Amino acid sequence: KNEVEQSPQNLTAQEGEFITINCSYSVGISALHWLQQHPGGGIVSLFMLSSGKKKHGRLIATINIQEKHSSLHITASHPRDSAVYICAVGGSNYKLTFGKGTLLTVNP
Amino acid sequence: DGGITQSPKYLFRKEGQNVTLSCEQNLNHDAMYWYRQDPGQGLRLIYYSQIVNDFQKGDIAEGYSVSREKKESFPLTVTSAQKNPTAFYLCASSKGGSYNEQFFGPGTRLTVL
């Protein structure tokens, strides 16, 4: 079974700071997902990666398959970025294994 | 607008009662999933369905049951056999496979008194 570890568990930043959230996994995967969960509970998919790097607005996600590691970066952070960010990995079947999440708080 | 709906948002039940959580999608997705979220833990898979009239147990299926009679619907029943049913339940759908984006519903918070 794949083990997914996220760091840090909690992160507090000032508005405008550059933020990095890390995700490591133990077994080879077919895809890695980054998700965002707001206080109300709803979850939104941010990225799905199998290699390289993806960018969407101020968010950048990278993955290193050899090192079994991914990072989510947020540039010019804003209070509206405050949420729980979740890493999930998938193998050859339909199942995803989820990390416990990183709680990000961005203060104005 | 396409999406996934779950109802109700909050649900209260007495211990020993079965309760059914609704999940409907109009994204024309083949695959649907039920997850449970507890404080301090990652999402855990209860059941998933790759196609109509077929479903498989996830990692924590004991005390739960599902059906998939229509492509759009994947209801979850929390039975009295589930020892700790109080949790936040999320439904999701995708085109299929772990390499496809999953779309999540808003969730149902179940409290068993």
mmCIF file of C-alpha atoms in Angstrom:
data_model
loop_
_atom_site.group_PDB
_atom_site.id
_atom_site.type_symbol
_atom_site.label_atom_id
_atom_site.label_comp_id
_atom_site.label_asym_id
_atom_site.label_seq_id
_atom_site.Cartn_x
_atom_site.Cartn_y
_atom_site.Cartn_z
ATOM 1 C CA LYS A 1 0.000 0.000 0.000
ATOM 2 C CA ASN A 2 1.239 3.469 -0.848
ATOM 3 C CA GLU A 3 2.094 5.783 2.032
ATOM 4 C CA VAL A 4 1.608 9.493 1.376
ATOM 5 C CA GLU A 5 3.305 12.041 3.607
ATOM 6 C CA GLN A 6 2.722 15.764 3.414
ATOM 7 C CA SER A 7 4.762 18.527 5.003
ATOM 8 C CA PRO A 8 4.274 20.775 6.737
ATOM 9 C CA GLN A 9 1.038 19.844 8.504
ATOM 10 C CA ASN A 10 0.325 23.504 9.258
ATOM 11 C CA LEU A 11 1.666 26.605 7.548
ATOM 12 C CA THR A 12 1.064 30.268 8.361
ATOM 13 C CA ALA A 13 2.215 32.940 5.933
ATOM 14 C CA GLN A 14 1.890 36.654 5.368
ATOM 15 C CA GLU A 15 0.137 37.909 2.290
ATOM 16 C CA GLY A 16 2.503 38.049 -0.658
ATOM 17 C CA GLU A 17 4.840 35.291 0.524
ATOM 18 C CA PHE A 18 5.942 32.368 -1.654
ATOM 19 C CA ILE A 19 4.607 29.086 -0.288
ATOM 20 C CA THR A 20 5.746 25.500 -0.797
ATOM 21 C CA ILE A 21 3.890 22.360 0.292
ATOM 22 C CA ASN A 22 5.592 18.994 -0.105
ATOM 23 C CA CYS A 23 4.301 15.484 -0.772
ATOM 24 C CA SER A 24 6.250 12.213 -0.692
ATOM 25 C CA TYR A 25 4.996 8.752 -1.516
ATOM 26 C CA SER A 26 6.450 5.287 -1.108
ATOM 27 C CA VAL A 27 5.414 3.292 -4.193
ATOM 28 C CA GLY A 28 5.513 4.087 -7.911
ATOM 29 C CA ILE A 29 2.366 5.749 -9.215
ATOM 30 C CA SER A 30 0.509 6.532 -12.417
ATOM 31 C CA ALA A 31 -0.687 9.962 -11.299
ATOM 32 C CA LEU A 32 -0.503 12.473 -8.463
ATOM 33 C CA HIS A 33 -3.308 14.875 -7.622
ATOM 34 C CA TRP A 34 -3.301 18.145 -5.709
ATOM 35 C CA LEU A 35 -6.642 19.110 -4.181
ATOM 36 C CA GLN A 36 -7.898 22.127 -2.244
ATOM 37 C CA GLN A 37 -10.464 21.922 0.550
ATOM 38 C CA HIS A 38 -12.056 25.109 1.865
ATOM 39 C CA PRO A 39 -13.517 25.471 5.390
ATOM 40 C CA GLY A 40 -16.992 24.607 4.143
ATOM 41 C CA GLY A 41 -15.712 21.154 3.219
ATOM 42 C CA GLY A 42 -15.953 21.135 -0.568
ATOM 43 C CA ILE A 43 -12.934 19.788 -2.445
ATOM 44 C CA VAL A 44 -11.644 21.113 -5.746
ATOM 45 C CA SER A 45 -9.069 19.435 -7.944
ATOM 46 C CA LEU A 46 -6.118 21.740 -8.678
ATOM 47 C CA PHE A 47 -3.722 19.567 -10.667
ATOM 48 C CA MET A 48 -3.189 16.055 -11.936
ATOM 49 C CA LEU A 49 0.454 15.225 -12.709
ATOM 50 C CA SER A 50 2.267 12.225 -14.056
ATOM 51 C CA SER A 51 5.537 13.998 -14.864
ATOM 52 C CA GLY A 52 7.195 17.405 -15.000
ATOM 53 C CA LYS A 53 5.470 20.611 -14.052
ATOM 54 C CA LYS A 54 2.099 22.322 -14.433
ATOM 55 C CA LYS A 55 1.092 25.944 -13.838
ATOM 56 C CA HIS A 56 -2.293 27.525 -13.317
ATOM 57 C CA GLY A 57 -2.347 31.179 -12.382
ATOM 58 C CA ARG A 58 -0.318 31.606 -9.202
ATOM 59 C CA LEU A 59 -0.144 27.875 -8.544
ATOM 60 C CA ILE A 60 2.657 25.633 -9.750
ATOM 61 C CA ALA A 61 2.919 21.874 -9.216
ATOM 62 C CA THR A 62 6.015 19.790 -9.857
ATOM 63 C CA ILE A 63 6.739 16.091 -9.598
ATOM 64 C CA ASN A 64 9.973 14.087 -9.495
ATOM 65 C CA ILE A 65 9.106 10.497 -10.307
ATOM 66 C CA GLN A 66 12.561 9.122 -9.441
ATOM 67 C CA GLU A 67 12.522 10.719 -5.995
ATOM 68 C CA LYS A 68 8.791 10.013 -5.436
ATOM 69 C CA HIS A 69 8.193 13.612 -4.477
ATOM 70 C CA SER A 70 5.931 16.465 -5.515
ATOM 71 C CA SER A 71 5.678 20.106 -4.520
ATOM 72 C CA LEU A 72 2.864 22.622 -4.738
ATOM 73 C CA HIS A 73 3.969 26.253 -4.904
ATOM 74 C CA ILE A 74 1.821 29.343 -4.451
ATOM 75 C CA THR A 75 3.308 32.626 -5.585
ATOM 76 C CA ALA A 76 2.161 35.977 -4.191
ATOM 77 C CA SER A 77 -0.066 34.290 -1.604
ATOM 78 C CA HIS A 78 -3.391 35.865 -0.684
ATOM 79 C CA PRO A 79 -5.784 35.317 2.249
ATOM 80 C CA ARG A 80 -8.232 33.630 -0.137
ATOM 81 C CA ASP A 81 -5.601 30.885 -0.592
ATOM 82 C CA SER A 82 -6.245 29.822 3.012
ATOM 83 C CA ALA A 83 -7.438 26.229 2.828
ATOM 84 C CA VAL A 84 -6.341 22.643 3.331
ATOM 85 C CA TYR A 85 -4.199 21.343 0.474
ATOM 86 C CA ILE A 86 -4.315 17.601 -0.091
ATOM 87 C CA CYS A 87 -1.982 15.365 -2.069
ATOM 88 C CA ALA A 88 -3.330 12.083 -3.461
ATOM 89 C CA VAL A 89 -1.617 9.372 -5.501
ATOM 90 C CA GLY A 90 -3.042 6.746 -7.801
ATOM 91 C CA GLY A 91 -1.719 3.493 -9.163
ATOM 92 C CA SER A 92 -2.927 1.193 -11.907
ATOM 93 C CA ASN A 93 -6.477 0.864 -10.565
ATOM 94 C CA TYR A 94 -9.195 3.356 -9.709
ATOM 95 C CA LYS A 95 -8.112 3.989 -6.140
ATOM 96 C CA LEU A 96 -6.405 7.086 -4.763
ATOM 97 C CA THR A 97 -4.405 7.219 -1.527
ATOM 98 C CA PHE A 98 -4.626 10.558 0.238
ATOM 99 C CA GLY A 99 -2.254 12.472 2.462
ATOM 100 C CA LYS A 100 -3.581 14.043 5.664
ATOM 101 C CA GLY A 101 -3.442 17.526 4.214
ATOM 102 C CA THR A 102 -1.628 20.783 4.906
ATOM 103 C CA LEU A 103 -3.584 23.575 6.576
ATOM 104 C CA LEU A 104 -2.500 26.886 5.057
ATOM 105 C CA THR A 105 -3.403 30.200 6.670
ATOM 106 C CA VAL A 106 -2.462 33.404 4.867
ATOM 107 C CA ASN A 107 -2.739 36.527 6.987
ATOM 108 C CA PRO A 108 -3.347 39.964 5.467
ATOM 109 C CA ASP B 1 -24.352 23.401 -15.008
ATOM 110 C CA GLY B 2 -22.641 20.034 -14.655
ATOM 111 C CA GLY B 3 -21.649 18.819 -11.251
ATOM 112 C CA ILE B 4 -22.209 16.534 -8.300
ATOM 113 C CA THR B 5 -24.862 17.040 -5.684
ATOM 114 C CA GLN B 6 -25.077 15.465 -2.265
ATOM 115 C CA SER B 7 -27.977 15.711 0.086
ATOM 116 C CA PRO B 8 -28.564 16.561 2.781
ATOM 117 C CA LYS B 9 -25.628 18.743 3.899
ATOM 118 C CA TYR B 10 -26.215 17.898 7.575
ATOM 119 C CA LEU B 11 -27.852 14.725 8.845
ATOM 120 C CA PHE B 12 -28.631 13.603 12.357
ATOM 121 C CA ARG B 13 -29.650 10.068 13.262
ATOM 122 C CA LYS B 14 -30.129 8.026 16.362
ATOM 123 C CA GLU B 15 -27.779 5.166 17.069
ATOM 124 C CA GLY B 16 -29.002 1.903 15.568
ATOM 125 C CA GLN B 17 -30.767 3.463 12.590
ATOM 126 C CA ASN B 18 -29.735 2.955 8.983
ATOM 127 C CA VAL B 19 -29.337 6.126 6.935
ATOM 128 C CA THR B 20 -28.902 6.671 3.188
ATOM 129 C CA LEU B 21 -26.793 9.478 1.748
ATOM 130 C CA SER B 22 -27.608 10.682 -1.737
ATOM 131 C CA CYS B 23 -25.089 11.365 -4.525
ATOM 132 C CA GLU B 24 -26.074 12.442 -8.041
ATOM 133 C CA GLN B 25 -23.888 13.541 -10.962
ATOM 134 C CA ASN B 26 -24.720 14.911 -14.411
ATOM 135 C CA LEU B 27 -21.159 14.838 -15.751
ATOM 136 C CA ASN B 28 -21.737 11.585 -17.639
ATOM 137 C CA HIS B 29 -18.921 9.989 -15.634
ATOM 138 C CA ASP B 30 -18.624 6.224 -15.478
ATOM 139 C CA ALA B 31 -16.792 6.061 -12.146
ATOM 140 C CA MET B 32 -18.150 7.146 -8.778
ATOM 141 C CA TYR B 33 -16.629 7.020 -5.305
ATOM 142 C CA TRP B 34 -17.573 7.390 -1.641
ATOM 143 C CA TYR B 35 -15.019 8.699 0.852
ATOM 144 C CA ARG B 36 -15.072 9.256 4.568
ATOM 145 C CA GLN B 37 -13.137 12.102 6.208
ATOM 146 C CA ASP B 38 -12.311 12.211 9.918
ATOM 147 C CA PRO B 39 -10.382 14.966 11.724
ATOM 148 C CA GLY B 40 -6.628 14.564 11.359
ATOM 149 C CA GLN B 41 -6.916 11.782 8.781
ATOM 150 C CA GLY B 42 -6.742 11.628 5.027
ATOM 151 C CA LEU B 43 -9.792 10.727 2.973
ATOM 152 C CA ARG B 44 -10.492 7.007 3.051
ATOM 153 C CA LEU B 45 -12.269 5.096 0.301
ATOM 154 C CA ILE B 46 -15.471 3.308 1.312
ATOM 155 C CA TYR B 47 -16.775 1.991 -2.025
ATOM 156 C CA TYR B 48 -16.271 2.763 -5.671
ATOM 157 C CA SER B 49 -18.063 1.912 -8.886
ATOM 158 C CA GLN B 50 -16.442 1.748 -12.291
ATOM 159 C CA ILE B 51 -19.663 1.256 -14.200
ATOM 160 C CA VAL B 52 -23.408 0.851 -13.730
ATOM 161 C CA ASN B 53 -24.483 -2.284 -11.829
ATOM 162 C CA ASP B 54 -20.954 -2.878 -10.561
ATOM 163 C CA PHE B 55 -19.137 -1.714 -7.443
ATOM 164 C CA GLN B 56 -16.139 -2.712 -5.321
ATOM 165 C CA LYS B 57 -15.236 -2.380 -1.665
ATOM 166 C CA GLY B 58 -12.688 0.215 -0.722
ATOM 167 C CA ASP B 59 -10.469 0.262 2.336
ATOM 168 C CA ILE B 60 -13.213 0.730 4.960
ATOM 169 C CA ALA B 61 -16.370 -0.884 3.548
ATOM 170 C CA GLU B 62 -17.524 -2.649 6.724
ATOM 171 C CA GLY B 63 -20.866 -1.299 7.933
ATOM 172 C CA TYR B 64 -21.667 0.411 4.616
ATOM 173 C CA SER B 65 -23.585 -0.617 1.492
ATOM 174 C CA VAL B 66 -24.074 0.957 -1.955
ATOM 175 C CA SER B 67 -25.975 0.478 -5.182
ATOM 176 C CA ARG B 68 -25.377 1.677 -8.728
ATOM 177 C CA GLU B 69 -28.594 1.139 -10.651
ATOM 178 C CA LYS B 70 -28.222 4.316 -12.703
ATOM 179 C CA LYS B 71 -25.129 6.004 -14.113
ATOM 180 C CA GLU B 72 -26.066 9.267 -12.416
ATOM 181 C CA SER B 73 -26.679 7.943 -8.915
ATOM 182 C CA PHE B 74 -24.550 6.206 -6.280
ATOM 183 C CA PRO B 75 -26.323 6.218 -2.885
ATOM 184 C CA LEU B 76 -24.493 5.135 0.263
ATOM 185 C CA THR B 77 -26.262 3.467 3.180
ATOM 186 C CA VAL B 78 -24.654 3.706 6.583
ATOM 187 C CA THR B 79 -25.942 0.710 8.496
ATOM 188 C CA SER B 80 -26.254 0.126 12.224
ATOM 189 C CA ALA B 81 -23.253 -2.219 11.914
ATOM 190 C CA GLN B 82 -20.931 0.759 11.329
ATOM 191 C CA LYS B 83 -19.356 1.318 14.753
ATOM 192 C CA ASN B 84 -18.311 4.951 14.347
ATOM 193 C CA PRO B 85 -20.589 6.486 11.716
ATOM 194 C CA THR B 86 -20.213 10.145 12.720
ATOM 195 C CA ALA B 87 -18.043 11.681 9.994
ATOM 196 C CA PHE B 88 -17.960 13.861 6.895
ATOM 197 C CA TYR B 89 -18.881 11.879 3.768
ATOM 198 C CA LEU B 90 -17.761 12.929 0.294
ATOM 199 C CA CYS B 91 -18.915 11.581 -3.037
ATOM 200 C CA ALA B 92 -16.826 11.969 -6.189
ATOM 201 C CA SER B 93 -16.950 11.006 -9.841
ATOM 202 C CA SER B 94 -14.482 10.731 -12.690
ATOM 203 C CA LYS B 95 -14.160 9.447 -16.241
ATOM 204 C CA GLY B 96 -12.398 6.480 -14.671
ATOM 205 C CA GLY B 97 -8.936 5.416 -13.552
ATOM 206 C CA SER B 98 -6.647 7.095 -11.033
ATOM 207 C CA TYR B 99 -5.138 9.235 -13.805
ATOM 208 C CA ASN B 100 -8.381 11.160 -14.348
ATOM 209 C CA GLU B 101 -9.465 14.177 -12.336
ATOM 210 C CA GLN B 102 -12.033 13.452 -9.655
ATOM 211 C CA PHE B 103 -14.896 15.887 -9.127
ATOM 212 C CA PHE B 104 -16.230 16.109 -5.581
ATOM 213 C CA GLY B 105 -19.632 16.862 -4.174
ATOM 214 C CA PRO B 106 -20.121 19.323 -1.284
ATOM 215 C CA GLY B 107 -20.265 16.537 1.302
ATOM 216 C CA THR B 108 -22.707 15.358 3.967
ATOM 217 C CA ARG B 109 -21.882 15.714 7.643
ATOM 218 C CA LEU B 110 -23.490 12.805 9.487
ATOM 219 C CA THR B 111 -23.886 12.912 13.243
ATOM 220 C CA VAL B 112 -25.168 9.866 15.076
ATOM 221 C CA LEU B 113 -26.540 10.658 18.512
#
